[in-house]
mmCIF file of C-alpha atoms in Angstrom:
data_model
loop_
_atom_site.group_PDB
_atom_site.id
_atom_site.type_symbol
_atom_site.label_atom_id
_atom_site.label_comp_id
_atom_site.label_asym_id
_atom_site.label_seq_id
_atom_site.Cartn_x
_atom_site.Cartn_y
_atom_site.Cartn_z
ATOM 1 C CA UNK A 6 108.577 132.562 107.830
ATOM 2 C CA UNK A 7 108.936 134.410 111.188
ATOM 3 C CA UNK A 8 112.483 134.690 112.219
ATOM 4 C CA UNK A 9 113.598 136.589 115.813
ATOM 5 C CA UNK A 10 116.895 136.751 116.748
ATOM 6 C CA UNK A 11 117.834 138.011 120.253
ATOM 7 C CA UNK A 12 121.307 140.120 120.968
ATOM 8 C CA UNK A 13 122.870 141.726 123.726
ATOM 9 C CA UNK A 14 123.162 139.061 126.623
ATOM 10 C CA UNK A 15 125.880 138.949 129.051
ATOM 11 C CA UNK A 16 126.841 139.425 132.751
ATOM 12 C CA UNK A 17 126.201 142.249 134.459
ATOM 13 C CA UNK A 18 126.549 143.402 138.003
ATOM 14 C CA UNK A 19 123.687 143.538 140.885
ATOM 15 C CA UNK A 20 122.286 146.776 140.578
ATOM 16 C CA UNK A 21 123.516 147.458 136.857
ATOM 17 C CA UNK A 22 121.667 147.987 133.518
ATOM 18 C CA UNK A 23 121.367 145.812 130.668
ATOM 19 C CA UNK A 24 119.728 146.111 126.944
ATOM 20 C CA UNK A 25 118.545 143.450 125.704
ATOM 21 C CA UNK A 26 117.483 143.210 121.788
ATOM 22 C CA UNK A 27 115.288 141.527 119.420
ATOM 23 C CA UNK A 28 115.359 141.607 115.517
ATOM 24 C CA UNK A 29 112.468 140.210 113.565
ATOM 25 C CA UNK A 30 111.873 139.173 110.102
ATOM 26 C CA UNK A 31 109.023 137.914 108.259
ATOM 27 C CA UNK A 32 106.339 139.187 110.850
ATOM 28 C CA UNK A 33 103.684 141.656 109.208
ATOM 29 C CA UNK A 34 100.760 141.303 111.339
ATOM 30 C CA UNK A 35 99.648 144.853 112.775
ATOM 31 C CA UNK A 36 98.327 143.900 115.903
ATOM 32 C CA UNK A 37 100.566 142.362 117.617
ATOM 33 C CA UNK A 38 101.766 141.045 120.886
ATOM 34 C CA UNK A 39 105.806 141.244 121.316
ATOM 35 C CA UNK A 40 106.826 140.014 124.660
ATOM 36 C CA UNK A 41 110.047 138.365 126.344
ATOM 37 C CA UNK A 42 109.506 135.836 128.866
ATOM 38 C CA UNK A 43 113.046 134.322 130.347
ATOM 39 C CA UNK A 44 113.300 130.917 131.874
ATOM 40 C CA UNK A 45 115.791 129.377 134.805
ATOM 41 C CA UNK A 46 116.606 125.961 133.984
ATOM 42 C CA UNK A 47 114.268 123.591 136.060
ATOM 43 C CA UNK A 48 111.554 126.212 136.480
ATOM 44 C CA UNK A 49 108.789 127.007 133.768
ATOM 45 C CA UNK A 50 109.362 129.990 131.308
ATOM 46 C CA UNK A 51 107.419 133.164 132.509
ATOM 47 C CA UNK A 52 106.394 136.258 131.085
ATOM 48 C CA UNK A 53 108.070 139.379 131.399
ATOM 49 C CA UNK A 54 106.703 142.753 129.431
ATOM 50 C CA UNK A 55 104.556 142.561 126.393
ATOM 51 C CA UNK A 56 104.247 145.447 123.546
ATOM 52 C CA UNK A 57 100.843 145.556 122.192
ATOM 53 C CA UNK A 58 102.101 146.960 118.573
ATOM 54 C CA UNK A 59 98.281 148.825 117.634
ATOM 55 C CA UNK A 60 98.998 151.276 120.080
ATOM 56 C CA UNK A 61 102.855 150.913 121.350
ATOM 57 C CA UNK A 62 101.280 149.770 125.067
ATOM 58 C CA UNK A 63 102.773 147.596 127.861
ATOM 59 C CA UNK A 64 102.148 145.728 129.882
ATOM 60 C CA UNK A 65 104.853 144.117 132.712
ATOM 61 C CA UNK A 66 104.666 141.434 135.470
ATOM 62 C CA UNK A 67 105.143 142.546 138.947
ATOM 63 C CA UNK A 68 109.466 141.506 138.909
ATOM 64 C CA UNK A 69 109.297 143.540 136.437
ATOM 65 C CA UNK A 70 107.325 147.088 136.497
ATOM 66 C CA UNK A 71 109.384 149.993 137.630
ATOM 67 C CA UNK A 72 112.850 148.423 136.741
ATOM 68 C CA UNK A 73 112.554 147.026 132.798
ATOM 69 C CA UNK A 74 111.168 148.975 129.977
ATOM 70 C CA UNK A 75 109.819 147.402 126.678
ATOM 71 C CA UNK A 76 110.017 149.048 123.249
ATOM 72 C CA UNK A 77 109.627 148.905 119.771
ATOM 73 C CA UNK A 78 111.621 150.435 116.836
ATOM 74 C CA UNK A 79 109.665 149.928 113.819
ATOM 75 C CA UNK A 80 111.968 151.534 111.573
ATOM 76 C CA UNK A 81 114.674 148.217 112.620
ATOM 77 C CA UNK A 82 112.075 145.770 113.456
ATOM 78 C CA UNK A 83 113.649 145.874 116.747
ATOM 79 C CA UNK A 84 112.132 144.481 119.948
ATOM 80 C CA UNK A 85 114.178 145.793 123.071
ATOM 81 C CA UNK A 86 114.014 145.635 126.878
ATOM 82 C CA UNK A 87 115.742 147.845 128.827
ATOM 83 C CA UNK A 88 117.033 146.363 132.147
ATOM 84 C CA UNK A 89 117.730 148.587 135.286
ATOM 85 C CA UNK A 90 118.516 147.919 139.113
ATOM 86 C CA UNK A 91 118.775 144.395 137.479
ATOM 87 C CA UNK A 92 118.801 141.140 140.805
ATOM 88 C CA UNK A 93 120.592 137.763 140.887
ATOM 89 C CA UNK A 94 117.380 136.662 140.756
ATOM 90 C CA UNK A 95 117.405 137.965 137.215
ATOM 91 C CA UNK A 96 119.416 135.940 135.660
ATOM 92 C CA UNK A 97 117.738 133.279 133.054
ATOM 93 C CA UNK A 98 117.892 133.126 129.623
ATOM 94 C CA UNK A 99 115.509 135.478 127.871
ATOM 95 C CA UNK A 100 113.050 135.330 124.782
ATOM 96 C CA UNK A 101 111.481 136.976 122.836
ATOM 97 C CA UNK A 102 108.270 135.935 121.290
ATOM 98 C CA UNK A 103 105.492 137.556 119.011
ATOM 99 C CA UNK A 104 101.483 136.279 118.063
ATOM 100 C CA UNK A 105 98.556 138.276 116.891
ATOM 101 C CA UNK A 106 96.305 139.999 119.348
ATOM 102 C CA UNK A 107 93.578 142.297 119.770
ATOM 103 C CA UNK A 108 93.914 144.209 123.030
ATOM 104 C CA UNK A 109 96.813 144.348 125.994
ATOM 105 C CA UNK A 110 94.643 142.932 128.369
ATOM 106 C CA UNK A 111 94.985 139.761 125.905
ATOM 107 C CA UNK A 112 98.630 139.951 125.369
ATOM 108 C CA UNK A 113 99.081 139.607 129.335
ATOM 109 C CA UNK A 114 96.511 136.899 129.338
ATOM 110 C CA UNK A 115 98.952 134.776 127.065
ATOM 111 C CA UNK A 116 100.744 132.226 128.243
ATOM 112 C CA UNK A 117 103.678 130.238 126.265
ATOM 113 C CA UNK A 118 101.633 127.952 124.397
ATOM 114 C CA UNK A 119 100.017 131.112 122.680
ATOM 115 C CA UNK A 120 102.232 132.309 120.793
ATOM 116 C CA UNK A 121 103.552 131.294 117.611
ATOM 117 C CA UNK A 122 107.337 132.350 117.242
ATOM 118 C CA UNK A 123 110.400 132.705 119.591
ATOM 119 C CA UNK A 124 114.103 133.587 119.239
ATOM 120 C CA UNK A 125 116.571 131.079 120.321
ATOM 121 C CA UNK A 126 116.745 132.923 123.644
ATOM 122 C CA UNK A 127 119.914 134.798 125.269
ATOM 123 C CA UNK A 128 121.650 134.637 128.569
ATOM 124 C CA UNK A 129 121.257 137.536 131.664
ATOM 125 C CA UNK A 130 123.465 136.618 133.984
ATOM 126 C CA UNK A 131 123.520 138.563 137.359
ATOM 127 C CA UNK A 132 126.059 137.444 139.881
ATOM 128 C CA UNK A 133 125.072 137.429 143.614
#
């Protein structure tokens, strides 16, 4: 069974960094899509940055690219995204979700009903 737990939430200040983290168990597939979407209550949950695992690529959505980096640590079965010159308009509670894939073009083609398992999410809060 395919457990992922996300740490690291909290408030942070306009303009501030925050690392986000999560740990997964019971996930062996080798080709792999790891991404965290976040959601605003009221609004649908969207895609952030993926991690295509065959070849440690990304890929990011356009709020994102140039200001959060995704990563993998194999050795902890870590999934992390590292948040810079973070917005109010961050704030949302984040996931993190994995599925089996074949190429990064298909992990950014996948939308929530794709994949298979998500954390219980975390808060980002960003005050304005």
């Amino acid at each position: 069974q395919v457990q992922l737990t996300e740490s690291g939430g909290g408030s942070v200040q306009a303009g501030g960094s925050l690392k986000i983290s999560c740990t997964m168990s019971g996930y062996t597939g080798r080709s792999s899509c790891m991404s965290w979407f976040r959601q605003v209550p009221g609004q649908a949950r969207e895609r952030v940055a993926s991690l295509f695992t065959y070849d440690s690529s990304a890929d990011y959505t356009d709020s994102a690219k140039g200001r959060f980096t995704v990563s993998l640590d194999n050795a902890r079965a870590q999934l992390a995204l590292q948040m810079t010159s973070l917005k109010p308009e961050d704030t949302a509670l984040y996931f993190c979700a994995v599925r089996s894939a074949v190429t990064l073009s298909s992990c950014a083609s996948f939308g929530v009903p794709a994949y298979t398992s998500w954390g219980q999410g975390i808060n980002v809060t960003v005050p304005s």
